[in-house]
mmCIF file of C-alpha atoms in Angstrom:
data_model
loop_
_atom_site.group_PDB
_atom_site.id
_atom_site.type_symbol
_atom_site.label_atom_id
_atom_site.label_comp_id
_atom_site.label_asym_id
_atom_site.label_seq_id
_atom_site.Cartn_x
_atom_site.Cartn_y
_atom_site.Cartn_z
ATOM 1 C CA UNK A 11 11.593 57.392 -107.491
ATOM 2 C CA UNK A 12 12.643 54.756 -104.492
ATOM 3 C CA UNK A 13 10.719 52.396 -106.794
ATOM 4 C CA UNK A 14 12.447 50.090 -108.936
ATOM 5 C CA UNK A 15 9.983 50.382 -111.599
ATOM 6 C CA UNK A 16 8.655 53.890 -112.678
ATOM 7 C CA UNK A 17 6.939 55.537 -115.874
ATOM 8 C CA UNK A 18 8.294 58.713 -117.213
ATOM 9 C CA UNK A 19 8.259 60.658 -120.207
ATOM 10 C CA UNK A 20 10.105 63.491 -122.944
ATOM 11 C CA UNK A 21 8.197 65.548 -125.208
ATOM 12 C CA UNK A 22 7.096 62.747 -127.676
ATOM 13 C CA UNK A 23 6.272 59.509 -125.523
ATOM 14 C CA UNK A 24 5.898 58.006 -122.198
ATOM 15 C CA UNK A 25 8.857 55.409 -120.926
ATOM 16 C CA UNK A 26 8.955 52.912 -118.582
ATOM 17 C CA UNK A 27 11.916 52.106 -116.647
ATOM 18 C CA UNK A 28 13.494 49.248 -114.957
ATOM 19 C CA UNK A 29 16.612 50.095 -112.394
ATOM 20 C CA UNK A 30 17.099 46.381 -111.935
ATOM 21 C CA UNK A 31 18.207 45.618 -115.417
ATOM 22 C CA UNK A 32 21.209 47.222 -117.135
ATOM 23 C CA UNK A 33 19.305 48.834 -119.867
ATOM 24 C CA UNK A 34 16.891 50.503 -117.708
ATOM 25 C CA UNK A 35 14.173 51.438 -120.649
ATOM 26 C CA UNK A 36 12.178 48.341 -121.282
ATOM 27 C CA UNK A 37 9.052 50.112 -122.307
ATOM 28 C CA UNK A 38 8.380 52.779 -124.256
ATOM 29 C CA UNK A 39 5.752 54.465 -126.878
ATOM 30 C CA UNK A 40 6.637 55.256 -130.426
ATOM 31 C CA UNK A 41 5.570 58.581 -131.634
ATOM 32 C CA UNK A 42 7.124 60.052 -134.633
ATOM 33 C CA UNK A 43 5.499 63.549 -133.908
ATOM 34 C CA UNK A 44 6.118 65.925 -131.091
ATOM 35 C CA UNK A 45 3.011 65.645 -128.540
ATOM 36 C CA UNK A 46 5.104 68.317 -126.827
ATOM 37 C CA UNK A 47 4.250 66.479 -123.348
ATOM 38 C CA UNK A 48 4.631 68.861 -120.500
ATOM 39 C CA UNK A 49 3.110 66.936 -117.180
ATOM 40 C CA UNK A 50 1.658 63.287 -116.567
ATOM 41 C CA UNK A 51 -0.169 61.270 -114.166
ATOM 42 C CA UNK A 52 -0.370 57.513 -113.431
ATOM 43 C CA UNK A 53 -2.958 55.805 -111.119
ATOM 44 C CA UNK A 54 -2.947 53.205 -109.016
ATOM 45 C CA UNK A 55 -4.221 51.062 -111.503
ATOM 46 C CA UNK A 56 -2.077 52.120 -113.903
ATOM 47 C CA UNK A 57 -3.785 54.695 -115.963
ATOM 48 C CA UNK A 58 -2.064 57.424 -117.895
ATOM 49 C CA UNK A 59 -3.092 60.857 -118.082
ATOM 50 C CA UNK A 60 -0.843 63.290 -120.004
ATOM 51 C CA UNK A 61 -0.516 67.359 -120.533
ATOM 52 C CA UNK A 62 0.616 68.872 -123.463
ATOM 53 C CA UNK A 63 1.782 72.641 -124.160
ATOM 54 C CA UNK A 64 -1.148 72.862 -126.722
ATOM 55 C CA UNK A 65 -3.732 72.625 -124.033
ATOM 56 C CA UNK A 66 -4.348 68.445 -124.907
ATOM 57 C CA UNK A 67 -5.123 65.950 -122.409
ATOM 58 C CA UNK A 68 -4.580 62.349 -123.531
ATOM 59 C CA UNK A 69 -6.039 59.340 -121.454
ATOM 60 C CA UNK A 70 -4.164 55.880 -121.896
ATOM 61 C CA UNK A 71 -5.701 52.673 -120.681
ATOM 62 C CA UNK A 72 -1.614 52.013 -119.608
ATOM 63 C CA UNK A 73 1.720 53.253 -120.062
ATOM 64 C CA UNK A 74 3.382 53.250 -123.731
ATOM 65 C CA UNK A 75 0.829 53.192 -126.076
ATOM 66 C CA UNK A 76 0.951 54.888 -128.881
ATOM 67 C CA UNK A 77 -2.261 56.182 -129.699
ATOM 68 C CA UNK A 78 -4.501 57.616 -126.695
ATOM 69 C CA UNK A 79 -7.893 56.462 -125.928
ATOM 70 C CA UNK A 80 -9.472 59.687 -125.760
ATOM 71 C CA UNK A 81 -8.172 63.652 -126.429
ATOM 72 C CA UNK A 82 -9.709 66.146 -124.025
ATOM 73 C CA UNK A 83 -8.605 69.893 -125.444
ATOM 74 C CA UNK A 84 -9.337 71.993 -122.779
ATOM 75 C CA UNK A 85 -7.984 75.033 -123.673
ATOM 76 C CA UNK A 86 -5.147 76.851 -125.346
ATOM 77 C CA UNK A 87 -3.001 77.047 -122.435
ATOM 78 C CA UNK A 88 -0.271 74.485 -121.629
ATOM 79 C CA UNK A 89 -1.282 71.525 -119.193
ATOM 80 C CA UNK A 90 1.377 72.413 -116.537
ATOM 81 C CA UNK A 91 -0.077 69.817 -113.967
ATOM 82 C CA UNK A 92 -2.937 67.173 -113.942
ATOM 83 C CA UNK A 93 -4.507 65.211 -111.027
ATOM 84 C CA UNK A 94 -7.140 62.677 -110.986
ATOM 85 C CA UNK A 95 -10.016 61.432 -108.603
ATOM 86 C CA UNK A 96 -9.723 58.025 -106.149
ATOM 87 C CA UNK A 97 -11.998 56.569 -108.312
ATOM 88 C CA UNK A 98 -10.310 57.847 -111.795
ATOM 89 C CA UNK A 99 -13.611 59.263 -113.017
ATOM 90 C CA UNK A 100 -12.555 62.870 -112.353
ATOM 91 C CA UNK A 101 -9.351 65.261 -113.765
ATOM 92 C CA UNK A 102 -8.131 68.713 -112.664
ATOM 93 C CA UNK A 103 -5.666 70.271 -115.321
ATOM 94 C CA UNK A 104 -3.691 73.297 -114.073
ATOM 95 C CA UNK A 105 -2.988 76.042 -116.659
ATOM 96 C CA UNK A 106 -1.039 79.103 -116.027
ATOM 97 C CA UNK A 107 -4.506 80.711 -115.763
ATOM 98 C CA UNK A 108 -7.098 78.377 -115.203
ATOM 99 C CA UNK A 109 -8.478 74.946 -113.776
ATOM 100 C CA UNK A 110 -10.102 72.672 -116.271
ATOM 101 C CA UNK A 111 -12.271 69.785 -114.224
ATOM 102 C CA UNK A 112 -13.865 67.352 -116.125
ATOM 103 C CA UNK A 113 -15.363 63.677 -115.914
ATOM 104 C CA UNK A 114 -13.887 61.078 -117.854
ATOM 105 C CA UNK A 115 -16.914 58.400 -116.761
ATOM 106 C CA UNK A 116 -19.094 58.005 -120.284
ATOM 107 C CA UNK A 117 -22.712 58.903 -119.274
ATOM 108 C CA UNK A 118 -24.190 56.293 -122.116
ATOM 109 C CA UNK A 119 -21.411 53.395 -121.263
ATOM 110 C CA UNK A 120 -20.924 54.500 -117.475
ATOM 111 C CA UNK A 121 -17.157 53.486 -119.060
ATOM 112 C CA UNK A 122 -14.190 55.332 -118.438
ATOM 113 C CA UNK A 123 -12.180 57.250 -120.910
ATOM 114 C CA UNK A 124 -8.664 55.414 -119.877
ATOM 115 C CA UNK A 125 -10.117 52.406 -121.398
ATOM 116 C CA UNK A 126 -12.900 53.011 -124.234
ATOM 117 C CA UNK A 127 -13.433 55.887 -126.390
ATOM 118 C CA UNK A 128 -15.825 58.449 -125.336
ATOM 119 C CA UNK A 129 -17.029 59.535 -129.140
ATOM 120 C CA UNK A 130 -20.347 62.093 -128.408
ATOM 121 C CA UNK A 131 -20.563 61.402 -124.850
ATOM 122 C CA UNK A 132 -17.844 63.288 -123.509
ATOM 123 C CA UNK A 133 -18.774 65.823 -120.561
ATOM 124 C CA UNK A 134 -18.181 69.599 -120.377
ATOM 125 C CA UNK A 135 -15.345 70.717 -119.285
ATOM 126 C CA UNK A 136 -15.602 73.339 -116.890
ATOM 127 C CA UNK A 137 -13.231 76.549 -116.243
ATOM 128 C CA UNK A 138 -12.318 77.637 -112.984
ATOM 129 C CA UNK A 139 -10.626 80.933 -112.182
ATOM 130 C CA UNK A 140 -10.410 84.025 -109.845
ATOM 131 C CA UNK A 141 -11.908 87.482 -109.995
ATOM 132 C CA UNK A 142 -9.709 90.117 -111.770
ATOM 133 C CA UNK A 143 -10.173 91.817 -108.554
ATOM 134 C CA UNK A 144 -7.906 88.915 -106.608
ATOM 135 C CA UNK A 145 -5.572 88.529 -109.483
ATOM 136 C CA UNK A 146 -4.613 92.194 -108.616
ATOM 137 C CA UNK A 147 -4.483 92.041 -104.970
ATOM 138 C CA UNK A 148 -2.013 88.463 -105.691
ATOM 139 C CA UNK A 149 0.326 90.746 -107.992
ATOM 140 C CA UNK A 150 0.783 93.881 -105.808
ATOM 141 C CA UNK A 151 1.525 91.052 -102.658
ATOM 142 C CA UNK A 152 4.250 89.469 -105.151
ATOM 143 C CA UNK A 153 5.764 93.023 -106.211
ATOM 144 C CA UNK A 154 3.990 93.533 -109.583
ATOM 145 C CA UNK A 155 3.914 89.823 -110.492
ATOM 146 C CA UNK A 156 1.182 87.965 -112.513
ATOM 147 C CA UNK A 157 1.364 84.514 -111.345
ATOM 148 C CA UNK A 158 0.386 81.385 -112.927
ATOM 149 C CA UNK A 159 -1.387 78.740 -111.013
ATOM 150 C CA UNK A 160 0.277 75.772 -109.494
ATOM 151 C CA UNK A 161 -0.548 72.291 -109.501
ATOM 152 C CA UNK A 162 -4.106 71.731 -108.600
ATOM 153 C CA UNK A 163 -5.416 68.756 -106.278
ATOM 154 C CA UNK A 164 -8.370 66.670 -105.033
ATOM 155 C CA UNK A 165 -9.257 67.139 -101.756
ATOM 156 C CA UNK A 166 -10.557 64.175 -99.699
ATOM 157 C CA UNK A 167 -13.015 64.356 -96.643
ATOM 158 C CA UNK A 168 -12.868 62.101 -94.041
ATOM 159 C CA UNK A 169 -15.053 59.960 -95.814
ATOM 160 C CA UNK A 170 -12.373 59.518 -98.516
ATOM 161 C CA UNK A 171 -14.970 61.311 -101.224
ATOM 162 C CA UNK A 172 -14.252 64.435 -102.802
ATOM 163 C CA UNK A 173 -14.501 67.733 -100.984
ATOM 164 C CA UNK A 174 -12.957 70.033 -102.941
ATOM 165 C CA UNK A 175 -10.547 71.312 -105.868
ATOM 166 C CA UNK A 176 -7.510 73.164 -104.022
ATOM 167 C CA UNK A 177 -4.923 75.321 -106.335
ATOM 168 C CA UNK A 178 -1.964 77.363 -105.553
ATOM 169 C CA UNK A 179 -1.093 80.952 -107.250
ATOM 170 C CA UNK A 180 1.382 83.272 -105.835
ATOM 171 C CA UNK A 181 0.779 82.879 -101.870
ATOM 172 C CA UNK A 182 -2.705 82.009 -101.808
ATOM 173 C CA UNK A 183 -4.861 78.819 -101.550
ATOM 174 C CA UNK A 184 -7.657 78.452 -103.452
ATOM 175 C CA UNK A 185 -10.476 76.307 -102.764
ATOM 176 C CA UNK A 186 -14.047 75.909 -104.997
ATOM 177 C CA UNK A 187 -16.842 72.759 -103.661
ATOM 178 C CA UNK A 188 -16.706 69.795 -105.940
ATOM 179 C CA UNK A 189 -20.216 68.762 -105.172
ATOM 180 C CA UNK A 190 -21.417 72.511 -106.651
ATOM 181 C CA UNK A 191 -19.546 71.106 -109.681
ATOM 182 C CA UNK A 192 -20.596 67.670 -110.072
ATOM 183 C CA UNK A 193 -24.039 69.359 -110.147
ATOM 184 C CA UNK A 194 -22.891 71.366 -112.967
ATOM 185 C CA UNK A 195 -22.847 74.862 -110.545
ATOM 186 C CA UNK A 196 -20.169 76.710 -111.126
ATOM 187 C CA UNK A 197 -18.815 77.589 -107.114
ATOM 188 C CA UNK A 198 -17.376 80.602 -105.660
ATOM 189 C CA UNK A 199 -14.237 80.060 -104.333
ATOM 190 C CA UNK A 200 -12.752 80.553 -100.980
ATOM 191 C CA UNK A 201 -9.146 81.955 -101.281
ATOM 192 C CA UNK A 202 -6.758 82.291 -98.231
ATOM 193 C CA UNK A 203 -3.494 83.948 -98.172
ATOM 194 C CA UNK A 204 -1.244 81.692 -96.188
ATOM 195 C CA UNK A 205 2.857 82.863 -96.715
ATOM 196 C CA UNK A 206 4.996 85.002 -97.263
ATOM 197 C CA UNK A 207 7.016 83.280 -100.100
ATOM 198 C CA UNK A 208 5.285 81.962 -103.629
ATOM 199 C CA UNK A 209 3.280 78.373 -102.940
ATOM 200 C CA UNK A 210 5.506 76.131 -105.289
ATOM 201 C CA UNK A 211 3.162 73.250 -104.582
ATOM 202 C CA UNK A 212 0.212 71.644 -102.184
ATOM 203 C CA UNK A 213 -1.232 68.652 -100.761
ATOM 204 C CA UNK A 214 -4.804 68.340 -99.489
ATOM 205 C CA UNK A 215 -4.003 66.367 -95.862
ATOM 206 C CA UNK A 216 -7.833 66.133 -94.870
ATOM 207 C CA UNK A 217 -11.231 68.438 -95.257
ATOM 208 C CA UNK A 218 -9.284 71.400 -93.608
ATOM 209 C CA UNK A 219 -5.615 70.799 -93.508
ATOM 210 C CA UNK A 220 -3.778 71.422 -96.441
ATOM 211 C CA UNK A 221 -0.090 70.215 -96.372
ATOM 212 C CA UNK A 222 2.425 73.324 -98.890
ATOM 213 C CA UNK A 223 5.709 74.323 -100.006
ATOM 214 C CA UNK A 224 7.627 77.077 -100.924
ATOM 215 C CA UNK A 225 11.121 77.518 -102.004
ATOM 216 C CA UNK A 226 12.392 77.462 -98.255
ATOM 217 C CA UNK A 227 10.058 75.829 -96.101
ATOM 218 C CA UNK A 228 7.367 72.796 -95.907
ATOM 219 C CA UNK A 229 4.284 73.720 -93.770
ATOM 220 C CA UNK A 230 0.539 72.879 -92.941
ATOM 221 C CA UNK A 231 -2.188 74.965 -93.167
ATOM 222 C CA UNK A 232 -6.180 75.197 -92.221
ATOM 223 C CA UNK A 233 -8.579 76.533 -95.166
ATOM 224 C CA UNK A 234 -10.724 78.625 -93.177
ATOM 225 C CA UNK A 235 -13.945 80.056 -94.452
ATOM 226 C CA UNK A 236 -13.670 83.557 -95.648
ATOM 227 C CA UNK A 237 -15.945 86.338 -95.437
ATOM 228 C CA UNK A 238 -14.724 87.384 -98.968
ATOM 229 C CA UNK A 239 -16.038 84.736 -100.944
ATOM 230 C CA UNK A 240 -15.781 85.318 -104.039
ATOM 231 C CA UNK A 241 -18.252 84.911 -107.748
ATOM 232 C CA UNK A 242 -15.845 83.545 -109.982
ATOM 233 C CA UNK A 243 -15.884 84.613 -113.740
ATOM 234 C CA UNK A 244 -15.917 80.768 -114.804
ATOM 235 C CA UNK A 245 -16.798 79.793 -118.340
ATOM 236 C CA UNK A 246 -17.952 76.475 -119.505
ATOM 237 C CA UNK A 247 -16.469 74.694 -122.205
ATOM 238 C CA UNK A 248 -17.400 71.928 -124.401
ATOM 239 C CA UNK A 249 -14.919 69.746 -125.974
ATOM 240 C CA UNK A 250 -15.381 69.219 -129.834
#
């Protein structure tokens, strides 16, 4: 970080850091068991959203606590990457296998998660994956490979809302409408095959540029509409 202040984190806790004063950890949670912490997010406003390998997300109202405001367990897949709305009402975990999307706004409070517990009105979380069919045609373009997703991300329109959910897996972009899912529809997904090399990681730029690396090369990319849309196999799941 060029920052002189940053937040980051080992398998048990999250720690702040200050490069300005000789012992740089000033901050820190205090954990005695292994939350086996994987990925994490801060917002602007200082939020905390972290991934576990056990499938967990934990919300935090700030850095360093030690207990989290509210659990989401999304799955049993390890939370390899999370992003979170503008407004911090939204989060996209990436799994090796799946997208879990979910709103963190309390429908009977019209709170958020970060800050107040959720109890019975937490939302749905909702799956999001690609056809068997695509899967297949990804692994016989990457010699045989199954390939995990990478890091999933908000897309913004020009009118700074949300447009869509964009993932990475293998050499493709995939792209599902987030107003289908804030309706509770389940999308099909537009998927584009943009490389030659494995996408290590994307940023959404605008409503059609999309900005993506791979191991030897940093590029930008339109998401076209494709004539192969695809009917996901998406699942819903509720969190208990």
């Amino acid at each position: 970080s060029t920052q002189p202040i940053f937040i980051g984190f080992n398998n048990k806790n999250t720690i702040q850091f200050d490069t300005r004063v000789k012992n740089s950890i000033v901050n820190r949670s205090d954990y005695k068991g292994n939350n086996q912490f994987i990925s994490g997010i801060t917002t602007k406003n200082g939020r905390v959203a972290m991934g576990s390998v056990d499938g967990i997300v934990r919300l935090y109202r700030k850095p360093c606590l030690t207990r989290a405001t509210v659990n989401f367990h999304v799955g049993n897949e390890p939370i390899t990457a999370i992003d979170i709305s503008p407004n911090e009402d939204w989060i996209v975990a990436t799994s090796p296998n799946y997208l879990s999307i979910f709103t963190v706004l309390s429908q009977s409070t019209k709170k958020l998660g970060f800050d107040f517990p959720m109890k019975d009105s937490k939302s749905n979380v909702i799956k999001l994956v690609i056809s068997q069919k695509d899967q297949q045609i990804i692994a016989r373009i990457n010699n045989g490979q199954s390939l995990p997703f990478t890091s999933a991300k908000f897309e913004l329109g020009p009118n700074k809302k949300i447009y869509a959910v964009i993932a990475s897996i293998g050499n493709a972009l995939v792209s599902w409408d987030f107003a289908s899912i804030m309706n509770g529809i389940i999308p099909k997904y537009l998927i584009n095959f943009i490389s030659n090399e494995l996408i290590i990681d994307n940023q959404p730029l605008n409503s059609a540029e999309i900005l993506y690396m791979s191991k030897n090369r940093v590029s930008v990319t339109k998401m076209k509409n494709n004539d192969n849309e695809n009917d996901s196999d998406n699942d819903n799941d509720s969190d208990d």
